[in-house]
XYZ file of C-alpha atoms in Angstrom:
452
model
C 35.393 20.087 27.775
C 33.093 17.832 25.926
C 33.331 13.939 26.275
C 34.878 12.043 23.544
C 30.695 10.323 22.646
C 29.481 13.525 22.344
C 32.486 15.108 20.292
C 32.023 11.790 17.904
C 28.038 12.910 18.060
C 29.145 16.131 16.212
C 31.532 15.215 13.706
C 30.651 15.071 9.952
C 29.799 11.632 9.241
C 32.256 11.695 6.488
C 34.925 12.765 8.229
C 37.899 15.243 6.737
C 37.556 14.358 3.121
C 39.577 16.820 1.539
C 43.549 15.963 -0.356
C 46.257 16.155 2.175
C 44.405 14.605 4.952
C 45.700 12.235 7.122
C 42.649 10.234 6.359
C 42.792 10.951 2.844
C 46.710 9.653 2.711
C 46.147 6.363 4.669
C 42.657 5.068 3.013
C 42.549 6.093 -0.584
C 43.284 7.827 -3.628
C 41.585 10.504 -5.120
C 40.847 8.650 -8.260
C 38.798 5.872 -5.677
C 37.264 8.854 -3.534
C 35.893 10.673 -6.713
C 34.959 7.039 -8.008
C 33.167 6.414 -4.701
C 31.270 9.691 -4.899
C 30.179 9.246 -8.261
C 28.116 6.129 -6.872
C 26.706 8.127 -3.973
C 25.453 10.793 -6.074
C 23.945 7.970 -8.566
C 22.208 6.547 -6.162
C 21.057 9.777 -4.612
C 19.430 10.779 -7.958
C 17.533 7.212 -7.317
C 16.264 8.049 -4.248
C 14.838 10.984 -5.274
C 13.151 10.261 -8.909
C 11.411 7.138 -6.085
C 10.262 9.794 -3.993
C 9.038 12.147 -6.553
C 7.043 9.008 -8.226
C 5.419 8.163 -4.848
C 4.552 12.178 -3.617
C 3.013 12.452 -7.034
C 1.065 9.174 -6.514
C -0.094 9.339 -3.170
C -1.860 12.450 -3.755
C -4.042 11.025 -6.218
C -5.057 7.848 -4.806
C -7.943 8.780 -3.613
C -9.729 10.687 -6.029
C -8.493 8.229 -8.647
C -9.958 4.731 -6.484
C -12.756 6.485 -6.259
C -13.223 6.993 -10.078
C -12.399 3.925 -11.239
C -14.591 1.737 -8.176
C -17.582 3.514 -6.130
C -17.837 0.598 -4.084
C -14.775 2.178 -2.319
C -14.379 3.478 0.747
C -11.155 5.540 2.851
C -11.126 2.036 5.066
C -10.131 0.597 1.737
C -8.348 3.467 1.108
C -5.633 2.664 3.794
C -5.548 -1.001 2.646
C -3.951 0.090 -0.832
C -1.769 3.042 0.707
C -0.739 0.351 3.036
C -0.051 -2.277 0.071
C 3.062 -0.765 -0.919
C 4.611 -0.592 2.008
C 3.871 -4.230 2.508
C 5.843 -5.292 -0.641
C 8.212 -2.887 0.816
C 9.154 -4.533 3.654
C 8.812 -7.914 2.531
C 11.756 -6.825 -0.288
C 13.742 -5.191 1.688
C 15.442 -8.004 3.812
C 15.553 -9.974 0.233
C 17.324 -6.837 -1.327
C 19.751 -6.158 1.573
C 21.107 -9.803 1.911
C 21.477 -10.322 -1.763
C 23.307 -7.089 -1.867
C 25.619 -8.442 0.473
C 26.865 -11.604 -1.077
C 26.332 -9.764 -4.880
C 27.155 -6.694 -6.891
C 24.950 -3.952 -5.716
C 23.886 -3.309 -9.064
C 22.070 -7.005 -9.476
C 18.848 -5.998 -7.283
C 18.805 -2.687 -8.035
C 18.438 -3.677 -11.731
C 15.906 -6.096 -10.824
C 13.877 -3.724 -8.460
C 14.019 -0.737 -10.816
C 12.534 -3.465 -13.528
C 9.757 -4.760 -11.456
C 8.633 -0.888 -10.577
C 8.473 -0.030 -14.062
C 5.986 -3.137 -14.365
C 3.643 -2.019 -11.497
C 3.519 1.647 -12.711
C 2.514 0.188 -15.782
C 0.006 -1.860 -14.486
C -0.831 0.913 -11.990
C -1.870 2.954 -15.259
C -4.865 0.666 -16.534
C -6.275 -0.828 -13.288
C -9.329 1.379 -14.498
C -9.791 -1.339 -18.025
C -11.178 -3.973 -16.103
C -15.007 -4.298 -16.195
C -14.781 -4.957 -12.171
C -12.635 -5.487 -9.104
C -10.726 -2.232 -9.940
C -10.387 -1.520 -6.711
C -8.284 -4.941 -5.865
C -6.119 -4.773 -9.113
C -5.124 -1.107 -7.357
C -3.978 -2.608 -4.630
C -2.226 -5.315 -6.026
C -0.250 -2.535 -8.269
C 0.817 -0.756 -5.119
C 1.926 -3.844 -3.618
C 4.226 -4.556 -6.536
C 5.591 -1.105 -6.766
C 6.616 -1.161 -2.790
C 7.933 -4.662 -4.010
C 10.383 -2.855 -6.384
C 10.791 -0.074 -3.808
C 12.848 -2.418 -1.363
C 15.606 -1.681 -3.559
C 16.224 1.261 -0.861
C 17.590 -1.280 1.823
C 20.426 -1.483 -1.342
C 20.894 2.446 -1.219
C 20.969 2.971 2.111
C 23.428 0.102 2.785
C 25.844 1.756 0.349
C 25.646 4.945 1.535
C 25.518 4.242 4.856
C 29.134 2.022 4.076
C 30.339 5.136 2.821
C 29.411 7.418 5.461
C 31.139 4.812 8.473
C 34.209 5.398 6.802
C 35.600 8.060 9.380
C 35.187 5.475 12.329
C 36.830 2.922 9.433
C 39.657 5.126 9.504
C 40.012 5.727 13.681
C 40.031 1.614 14.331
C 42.781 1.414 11.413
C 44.860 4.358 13.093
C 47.823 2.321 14.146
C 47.874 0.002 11.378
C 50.490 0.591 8.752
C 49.567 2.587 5.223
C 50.286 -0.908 3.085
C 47.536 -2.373 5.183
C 45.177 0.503 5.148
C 45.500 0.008 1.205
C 44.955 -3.506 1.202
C 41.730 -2.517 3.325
C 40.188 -0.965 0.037
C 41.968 -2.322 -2.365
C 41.809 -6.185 -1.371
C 39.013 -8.688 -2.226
C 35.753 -7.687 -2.479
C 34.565 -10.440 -0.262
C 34.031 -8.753 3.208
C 34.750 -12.114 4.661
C 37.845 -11.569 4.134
C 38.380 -8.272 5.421
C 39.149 -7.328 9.190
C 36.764 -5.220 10.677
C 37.110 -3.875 13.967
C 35.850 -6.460 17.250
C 33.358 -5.938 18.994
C 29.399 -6.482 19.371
C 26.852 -4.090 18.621
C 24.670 -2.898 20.916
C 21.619 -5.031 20.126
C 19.098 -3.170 22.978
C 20.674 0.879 20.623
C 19.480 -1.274 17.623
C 16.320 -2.478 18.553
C 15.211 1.235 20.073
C 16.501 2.962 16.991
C 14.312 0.483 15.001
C 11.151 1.219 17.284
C 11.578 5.477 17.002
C 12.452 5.102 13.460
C 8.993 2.900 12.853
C 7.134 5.748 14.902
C 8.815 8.535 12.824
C 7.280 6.752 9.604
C 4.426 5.825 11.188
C 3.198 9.364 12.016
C 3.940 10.923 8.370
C 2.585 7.917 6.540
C -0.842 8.379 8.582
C -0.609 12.069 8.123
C -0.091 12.133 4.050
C -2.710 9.510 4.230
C -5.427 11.533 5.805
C -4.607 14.639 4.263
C -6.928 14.570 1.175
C -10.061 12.743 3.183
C -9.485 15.603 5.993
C -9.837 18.189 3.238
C -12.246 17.130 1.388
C -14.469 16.390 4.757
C -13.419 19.459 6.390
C -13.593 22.483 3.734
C -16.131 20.574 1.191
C -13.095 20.866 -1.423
C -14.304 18.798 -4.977
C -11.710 15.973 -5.742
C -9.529 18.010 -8.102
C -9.521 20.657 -5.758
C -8.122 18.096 -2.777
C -5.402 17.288 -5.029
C -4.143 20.365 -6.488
C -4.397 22.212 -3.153
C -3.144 19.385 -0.832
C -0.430 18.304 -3.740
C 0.783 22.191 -2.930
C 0.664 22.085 0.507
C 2.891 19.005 0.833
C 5.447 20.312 -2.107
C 5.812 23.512 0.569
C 6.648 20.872 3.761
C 9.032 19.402 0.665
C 10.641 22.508 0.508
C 10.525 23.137 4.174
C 11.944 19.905 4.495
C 15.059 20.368 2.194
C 15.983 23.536 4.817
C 15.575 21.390 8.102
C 17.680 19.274 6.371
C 20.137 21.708 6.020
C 19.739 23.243 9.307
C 19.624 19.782 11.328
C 23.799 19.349 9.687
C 24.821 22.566 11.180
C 23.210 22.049 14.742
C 23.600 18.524 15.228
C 27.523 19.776 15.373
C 26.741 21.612 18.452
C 24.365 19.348 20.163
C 23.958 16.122 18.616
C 21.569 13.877 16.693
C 19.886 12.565 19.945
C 18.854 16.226 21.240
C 17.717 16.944 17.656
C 15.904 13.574 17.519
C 14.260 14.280 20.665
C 13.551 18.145 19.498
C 12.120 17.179 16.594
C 9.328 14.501 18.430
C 8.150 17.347 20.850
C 7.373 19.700 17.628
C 5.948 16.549 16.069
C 3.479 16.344 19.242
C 2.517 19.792 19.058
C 1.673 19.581 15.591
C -0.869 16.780 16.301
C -2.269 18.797 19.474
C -3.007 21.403 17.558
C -5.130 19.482 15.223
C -7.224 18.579 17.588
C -10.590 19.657 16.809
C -11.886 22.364 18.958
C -14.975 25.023 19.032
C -18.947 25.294 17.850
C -18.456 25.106 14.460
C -19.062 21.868 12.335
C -18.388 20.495 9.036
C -20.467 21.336 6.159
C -22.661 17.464 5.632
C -22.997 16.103 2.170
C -26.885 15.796 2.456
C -27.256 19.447 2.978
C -25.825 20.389 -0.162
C -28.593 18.133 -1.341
C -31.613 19.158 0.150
C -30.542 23.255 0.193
C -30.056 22.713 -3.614
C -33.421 20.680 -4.165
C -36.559 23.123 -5.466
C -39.797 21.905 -3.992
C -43.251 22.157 -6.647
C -40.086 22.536 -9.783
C -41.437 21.054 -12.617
C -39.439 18.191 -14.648
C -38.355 20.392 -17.214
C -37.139 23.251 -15.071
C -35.324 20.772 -13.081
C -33.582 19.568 -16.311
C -32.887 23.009 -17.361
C -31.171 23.833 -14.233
C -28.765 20.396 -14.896
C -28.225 21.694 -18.353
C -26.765 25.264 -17.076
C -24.344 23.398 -14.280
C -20.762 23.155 -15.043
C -19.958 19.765 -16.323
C -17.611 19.298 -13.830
C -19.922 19.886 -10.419
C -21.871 16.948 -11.743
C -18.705 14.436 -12.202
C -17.677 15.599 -8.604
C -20.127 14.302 -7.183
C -21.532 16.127 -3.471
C -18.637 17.490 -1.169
C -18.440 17.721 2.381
C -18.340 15.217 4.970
C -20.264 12.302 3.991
C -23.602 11.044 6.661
C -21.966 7.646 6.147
C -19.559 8.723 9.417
C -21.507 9.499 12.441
C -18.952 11.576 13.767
C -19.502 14.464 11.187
C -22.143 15.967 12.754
C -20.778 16.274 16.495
C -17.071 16.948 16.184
C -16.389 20.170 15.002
C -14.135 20.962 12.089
C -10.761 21.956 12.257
C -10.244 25.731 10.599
C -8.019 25.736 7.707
C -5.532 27.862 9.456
C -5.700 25.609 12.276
C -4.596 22.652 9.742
C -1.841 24.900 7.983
C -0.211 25.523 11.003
C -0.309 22.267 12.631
C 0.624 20.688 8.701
C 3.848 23.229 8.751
C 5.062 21.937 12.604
C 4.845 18.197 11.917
C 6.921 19.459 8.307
C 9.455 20.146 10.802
C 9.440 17.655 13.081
C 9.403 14.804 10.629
C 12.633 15.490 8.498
C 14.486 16.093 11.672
C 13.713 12.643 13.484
C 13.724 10.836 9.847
C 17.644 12.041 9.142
C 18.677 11.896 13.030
C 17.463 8.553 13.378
C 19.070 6.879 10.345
C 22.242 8.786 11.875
C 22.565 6.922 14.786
C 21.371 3.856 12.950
C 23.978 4.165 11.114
C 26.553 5.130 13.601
C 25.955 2.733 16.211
C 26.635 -0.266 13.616
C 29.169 1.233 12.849
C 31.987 -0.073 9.871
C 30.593 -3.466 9.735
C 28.749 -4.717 6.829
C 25.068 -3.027 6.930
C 23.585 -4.578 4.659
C 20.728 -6.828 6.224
C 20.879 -3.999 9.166
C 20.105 -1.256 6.997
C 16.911 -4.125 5.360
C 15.532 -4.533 8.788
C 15.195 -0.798 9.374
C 13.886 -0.398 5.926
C 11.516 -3.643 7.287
C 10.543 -1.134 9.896
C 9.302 1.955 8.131
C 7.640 -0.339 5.437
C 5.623 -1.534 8.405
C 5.130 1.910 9.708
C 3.491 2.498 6.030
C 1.511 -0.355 6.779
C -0.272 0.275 9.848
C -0.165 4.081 9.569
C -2.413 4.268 6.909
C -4.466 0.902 8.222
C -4.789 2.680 11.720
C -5.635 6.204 10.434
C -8.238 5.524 7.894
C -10.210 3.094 10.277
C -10.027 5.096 13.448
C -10.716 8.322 11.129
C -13.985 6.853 9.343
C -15.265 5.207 13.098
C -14.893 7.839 15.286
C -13.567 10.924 13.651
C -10.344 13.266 14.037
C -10.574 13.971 17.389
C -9.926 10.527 18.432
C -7.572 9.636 15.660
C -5.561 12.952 16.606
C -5.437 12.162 20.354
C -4.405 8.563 20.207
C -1.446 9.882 17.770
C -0.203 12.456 20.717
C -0.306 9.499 22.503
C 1.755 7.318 20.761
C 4.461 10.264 20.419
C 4.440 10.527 24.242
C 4.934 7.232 24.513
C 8.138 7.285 21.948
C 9.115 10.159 24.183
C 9.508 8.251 26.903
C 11.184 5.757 24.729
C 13.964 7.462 23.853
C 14.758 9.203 27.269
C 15.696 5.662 28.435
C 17.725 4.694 25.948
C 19.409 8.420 25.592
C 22.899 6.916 26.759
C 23.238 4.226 24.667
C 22.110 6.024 21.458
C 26.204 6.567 20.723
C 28.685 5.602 18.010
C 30.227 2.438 18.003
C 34.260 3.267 17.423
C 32.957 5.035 21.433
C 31.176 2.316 22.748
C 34.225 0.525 22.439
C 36.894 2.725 23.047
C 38.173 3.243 19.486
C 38.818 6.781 19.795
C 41.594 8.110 21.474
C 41.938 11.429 20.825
């Protein structure tokens, strides 16, 4: 027979929802539960029009700072990919609190209106006669600015989704009180929520694996078009349209982890998952590793195999005039002599970086929704506002340094050591989360709410 934490583990985070319920009798009407879903579904929609902008963005980045400033560089490169998750995290702590003591829908409206100003701006950093490169990054710093609005969204939902332990710590209380629970002032100062503290040392932890989580995908979408383009000598239009495909098809492998992590995490729980889904994440990077005799194709060689020797000046410009436009804009491929590393560390094959791309595709949904889980559940039905801002703090910083820490390490010394020190840092998490394992559980059973 299973023990009450891990029979918690399991259940649907929403509890049995449907009319007739015992829960559904005690807490609220159906009028306030399709109300209440309604919101969810609004702010779902949110969610995902702000991830569709910034998948469609951070494709493009780098072919488009490179157009608009050749002075340039991917070490710059990480600084604006990092940008927005700095105005992230700074917002998000601001967001959460205000949310709080406010109606939700006061930062959200003021987010969503400072993100439509950076996209604008965003648009024409290319007018300026210089410094194009610095009014891109301030642009990406004000659109993570509005982005903090998710600290708002997650808060809400998160409220929502505590409502089944709600609903256990308000078992023997009578139905008139359960209805003044909802239907009482909208101060939460004034309502009673169950006593007890939270598990500060469950909090912290879940904080650290969900800023390693982030970490790891926001280095790996980072590097993504540089590791192309370096690797298979792919032209900039070519990085984005093939990369923007390959991560629409971990979008899509996502949506079914997703989906598959709901069902299983039934049977054994968000911490197994969690911990599943950082061993596939290691893998992935292992796999990336460079290996073999074979090397990247160099920039300069394009060069000097496509330079004539005794060609006259008007054969040369005949040869110009019968190139596609387009090979000219582009510019040389392959991996540039400006990094050393290009021509001693062997590339990594294309199946080599479709395989490893697909494991990390599933590893990185599952930890990202399992971790928020037990965020989630070991607060538990207290106000999560500024909680939920802090974790939101902690994958803006993730954002931050991932890209920071990838493009430097990638430009100085090359995959293999940027690869390496990432299996690393997953081992490390790995050992992480094994001690904490126990104390990754709900609150209602960390304090003996359930009795069933």
């Amino acid at each position: 027979m299973a023990s009450p934490g891990i029979d918690t583990e399991q259940e649907p985070l929403l509890g049995d929802r449907t009319p007739g319920s015992r829960e559904w009798d005690i807490i609220e009407t159906e009028e306030h539960y399709k109300s209440r879903w309604i919101s969810i579904r609004i702010l779902y929609l949110t969610m995902f029009f702000s991830s569709v902008g910034f998948s469609i963005v951070i494709m493009s980045i780098w072919p488009y700072l490179q157009k608009i400033d050749q002075t340039a560089d991917a070490s710059f490169l990480g600084w604006v990919i990092a940008s927005f998750s700095l105005g992230q995290m700074v917002a998000s702590p601001v967001f959460g609190l205000w949310s709080n003591y406010r109606p939700r829908k006061e930062p959200l409206i003021v987010s969503i209106f400072i993100s439509v100003m950076a996209n604008c701006l965003y648009a024409y950093v290319h007018v300026p006669a210089s410094h194009n490169k610095y009014y891109m990054l301030v642009a990406r710093g004000l659109v993570g600015f509005g982005a903090g609005n998710v600290a708002v969204v997650r808060s809400y939902i998160a409220g929502a989704t505590s409502l089944q332990e709600r609903i256990s710590s308000m078992a023997n209380t009578s139905a008139c009180q359960a209805l003044g629970f909802i239907l009482g002032p909208a101060s939460t100062d004034e309502v009673q929520f169950p006593q007890g503290n939270i598990d500060q040392v469950a909090v912290l932890a879940t904080n650290v694996l969900f800023f390693v989580v982030l970490f790891i995908f926001a280095l790996f979408e980072t590097i993504v078009t540089p590791l192309t383009m370096d690797m298979y000598a792919w032209t900039r239009e070519q990085a984005v349209l093939y990369d923007g495909i390959i991560l629409a098809a971990l979008g899509v492998e996502a949506i079914l982890i997703f989906m598959g992590v709901k069902l299983l995490s039934k049977k054994i729980g968000e911490r197994a998952i969690l911990l599943g889904g950082l061993i596939v994440v290691w893998v992935g990077f292992f796999i990336l590793l460079p290996w073999g005799n074979q090397f990247p194709k160099i920039q300069w060689e394009e060069l000097h195999n496509n330079s004539i020797p005794n060609t006259t000046f008007g054969e040369i410009i005949i040869t110009l005039w019968k190139s596609p436009r387009e090979d000219r804009n582009e510019g040389p491929t392959g991996c540039p002599i400006e990094q050393a590393w290009c021509f001693y560390t062997p590339m990594i094959h294309l199946a080599q970086f479709l395989i490893a791309a697909m494991l990390i595709g599933v590893g990185y949904p599952s930890c990202n929704v399992t971790s928020y889980t037990l965020y989630s559940k070991v607060l538990g039905p207290k106000p999560q506002g500024v909680y939920m801002g802090w974790l939101t703090a902690s994958g803006s910083a993730a954002r931050i340094l991932g890209p920071v820490f990838i493009s430097q390490v990638y430009t100085s010394w090359g995959p293999r050591w940027a690869f390496s020190l990432v299996c690393g840092i997953v081992v490390l998490t790995i050992m992480l989360l094994g001690v904490v394992y126990r104390r990754l559980v709900p609150f209602s059973v960390r304090h003996g709410r359930i009795q069933e």
